[in-house]
Each structure stands twice: as C-alpha cells, then as structure tokens.
Short mmCIF file of C-alpha atoms in Angstrom, two decimals:
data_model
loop_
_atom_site.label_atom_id
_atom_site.label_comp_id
_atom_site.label_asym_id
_atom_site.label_seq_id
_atom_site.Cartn_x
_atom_site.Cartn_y
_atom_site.Cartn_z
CA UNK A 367 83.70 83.48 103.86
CA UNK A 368 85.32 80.40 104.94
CA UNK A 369 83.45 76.59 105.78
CA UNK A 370 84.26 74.01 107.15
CA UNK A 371 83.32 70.36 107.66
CA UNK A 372 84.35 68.20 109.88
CA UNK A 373 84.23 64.54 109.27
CA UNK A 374 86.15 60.72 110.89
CA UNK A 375 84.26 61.02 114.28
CA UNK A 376 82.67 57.73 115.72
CA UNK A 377 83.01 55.50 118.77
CA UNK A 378 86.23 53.33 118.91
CA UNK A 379 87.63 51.28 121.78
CA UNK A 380 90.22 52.74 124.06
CA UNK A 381 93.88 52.17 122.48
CA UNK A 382 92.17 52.57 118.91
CA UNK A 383 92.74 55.14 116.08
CA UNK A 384 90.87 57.56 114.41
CA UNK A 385 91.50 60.00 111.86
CA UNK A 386 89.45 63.37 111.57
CA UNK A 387 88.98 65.19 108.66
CA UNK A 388 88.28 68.91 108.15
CA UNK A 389 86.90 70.56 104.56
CA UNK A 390 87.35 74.02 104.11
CA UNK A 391 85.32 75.71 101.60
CA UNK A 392 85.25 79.08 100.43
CA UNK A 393 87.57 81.89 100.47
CA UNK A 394 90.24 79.36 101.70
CA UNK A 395 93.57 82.01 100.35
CA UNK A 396 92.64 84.14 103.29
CA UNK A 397 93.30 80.98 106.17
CA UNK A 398 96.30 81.61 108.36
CA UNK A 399 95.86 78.51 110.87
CA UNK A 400 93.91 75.55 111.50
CA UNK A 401 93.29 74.40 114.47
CA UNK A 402 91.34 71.38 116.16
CA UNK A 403 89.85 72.29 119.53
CA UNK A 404 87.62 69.45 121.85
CA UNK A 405 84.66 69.90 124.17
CA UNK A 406 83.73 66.62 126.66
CA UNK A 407 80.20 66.43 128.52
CA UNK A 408 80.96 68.56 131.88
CA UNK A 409 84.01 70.82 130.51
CA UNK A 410 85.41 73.71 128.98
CA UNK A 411 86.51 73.67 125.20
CA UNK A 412 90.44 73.01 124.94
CA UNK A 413 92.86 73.49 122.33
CA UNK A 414 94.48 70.14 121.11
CA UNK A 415 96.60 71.33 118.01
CA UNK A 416 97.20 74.07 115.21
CA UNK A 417 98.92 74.06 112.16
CA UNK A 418 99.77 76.96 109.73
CA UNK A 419 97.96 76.93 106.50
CA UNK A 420 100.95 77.52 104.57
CA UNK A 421 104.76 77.04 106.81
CA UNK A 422 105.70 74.62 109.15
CA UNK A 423 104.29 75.55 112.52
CA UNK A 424 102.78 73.16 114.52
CA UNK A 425 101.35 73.04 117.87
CA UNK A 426 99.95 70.34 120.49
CA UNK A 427 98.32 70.48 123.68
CA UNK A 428 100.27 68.22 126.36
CA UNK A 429 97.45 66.19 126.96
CA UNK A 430 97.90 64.67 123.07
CA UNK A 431 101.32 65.19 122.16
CA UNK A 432 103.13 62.23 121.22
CA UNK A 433 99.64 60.46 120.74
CA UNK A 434 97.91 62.95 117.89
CA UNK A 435 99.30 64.21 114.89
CA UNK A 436 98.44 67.10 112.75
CA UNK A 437 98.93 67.31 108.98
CA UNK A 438 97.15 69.39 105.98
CA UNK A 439 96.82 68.96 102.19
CA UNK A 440 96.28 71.95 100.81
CA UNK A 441 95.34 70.69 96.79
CA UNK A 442 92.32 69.02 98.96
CA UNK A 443 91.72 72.48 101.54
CA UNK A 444 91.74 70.06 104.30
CA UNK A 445 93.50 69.42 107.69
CA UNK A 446 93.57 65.71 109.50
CA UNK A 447 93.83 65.05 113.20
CA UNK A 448 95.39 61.30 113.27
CA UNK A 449 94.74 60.03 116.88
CA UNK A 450 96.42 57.40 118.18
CA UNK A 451 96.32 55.64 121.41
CA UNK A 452 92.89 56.73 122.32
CA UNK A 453 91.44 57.05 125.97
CA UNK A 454 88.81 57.52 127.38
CA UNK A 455 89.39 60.66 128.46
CA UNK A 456 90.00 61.42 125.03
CA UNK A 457 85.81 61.27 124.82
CA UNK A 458 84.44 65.09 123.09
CA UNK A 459 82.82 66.95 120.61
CA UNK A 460 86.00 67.57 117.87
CA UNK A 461 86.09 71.15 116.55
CA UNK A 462 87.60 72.44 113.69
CA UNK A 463 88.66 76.18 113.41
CA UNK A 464 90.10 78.77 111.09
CA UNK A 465 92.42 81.63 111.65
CA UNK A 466 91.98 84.18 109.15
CA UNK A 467 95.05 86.09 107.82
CA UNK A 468 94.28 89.80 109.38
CA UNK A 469 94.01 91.55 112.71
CA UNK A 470 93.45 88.86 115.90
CA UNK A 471 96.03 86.43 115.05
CA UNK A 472 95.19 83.43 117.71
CA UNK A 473 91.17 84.59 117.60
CA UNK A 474 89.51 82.19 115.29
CA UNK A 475 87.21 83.56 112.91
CA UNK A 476 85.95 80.09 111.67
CA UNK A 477 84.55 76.93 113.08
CA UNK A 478 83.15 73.54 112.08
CA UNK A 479 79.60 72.06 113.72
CA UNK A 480 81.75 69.56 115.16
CA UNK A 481 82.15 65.20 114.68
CA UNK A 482 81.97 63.35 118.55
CA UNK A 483 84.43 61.58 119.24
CA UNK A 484 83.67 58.57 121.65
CA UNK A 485 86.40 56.00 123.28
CA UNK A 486 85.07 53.19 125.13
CA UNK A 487 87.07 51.37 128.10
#
C-alpha cells in the first residue's frame, strides 16, 4: 500500500556531502515512521535514523550522530538523509523504510530498493 523511492546516492570523496531522498507513494496517511537503514559489502543491515511521520521524534545511530541529519516534508511525502562529513566507512547500500500506523510498532512494513552510497579515501 505504501512505495517508496529512494534517490541522492553516488560516489563522493571522503569529508563530502550527500543528500538522500526518499518518495513515498501510495497510501502514505497510514505511515507512522521513516526510517533510513544501511547495508556495506561484508555486514549486517544497521539502523542509522528514524523520524515520525507526523511529531517530533527523531532518532540516530551513534555511528552518524552529529554527522547526518534527518528531516521530512510531508506536502512532498518525502524524508531526506543530509550526510555530512562522509567516511569511508560510511560506504553501503542506503535503505529507506516505512512504519505503518498499526500493530508492530518498530517492525517495518515498507522498504525502498535501495541508492549505494560510495565514499572514496
């Protein structure tokens, strides 16, 4: 009932920016959270930040905090990921999710195909 799109991905040098963009589509009313999750080559998938569709609650990962920042424009049905200070490390398949309003609050119901995200040394 819900889509999504992700979009912004690309190679960039370590120290860069990049901005991600994800489209929802679809039933969009029924979206309780967003959230961005990353995969790199060799590991498991990991949270990196959540927003609610529709208050203020925000969540990052440690590994980002104070370097990514999560923000949503609801006119649009889209959610940004604003990365800043990019390292190499930083290097994964970018995931966007939705958390429907209903039973499994934290269980995402929703996900993008993913945009890879590449930083270079």
């Amino acid at each position: 009932q819900v889509q999504l799109v992700e979009s912004g991905g690309g190679l960039v040098q370590a120290g860069g920016s990049l901005r991600l963009e994800c489209a929802a589509s679809g039933r969009t009313v029924s979206i309780y959270t967003m959230g961005w999750f990353r995969q790199a080559p060799g590991k498991e998938r990991e949270f990196v930040s959540s927003i609610s569709w529709r208050g203020p609650t925000i969540y990052y990962s440690d590994s980002v905090k104070g370097r990514f920042t999560i923000a949503r424009d609801n006119a649009k049905n889209a959610v940004y990921l604003q990365m800043n200070s990019l390292k190499p490390e930083d290097t994964a398949v970018y995931y966007c999710a939705a958390d429907k309003i209903g039973p499994g609050i934290g269980e995402y119901d929703y996900w993008g195909q993913g945009t890879q995200v590449t930083v270079s040394a």
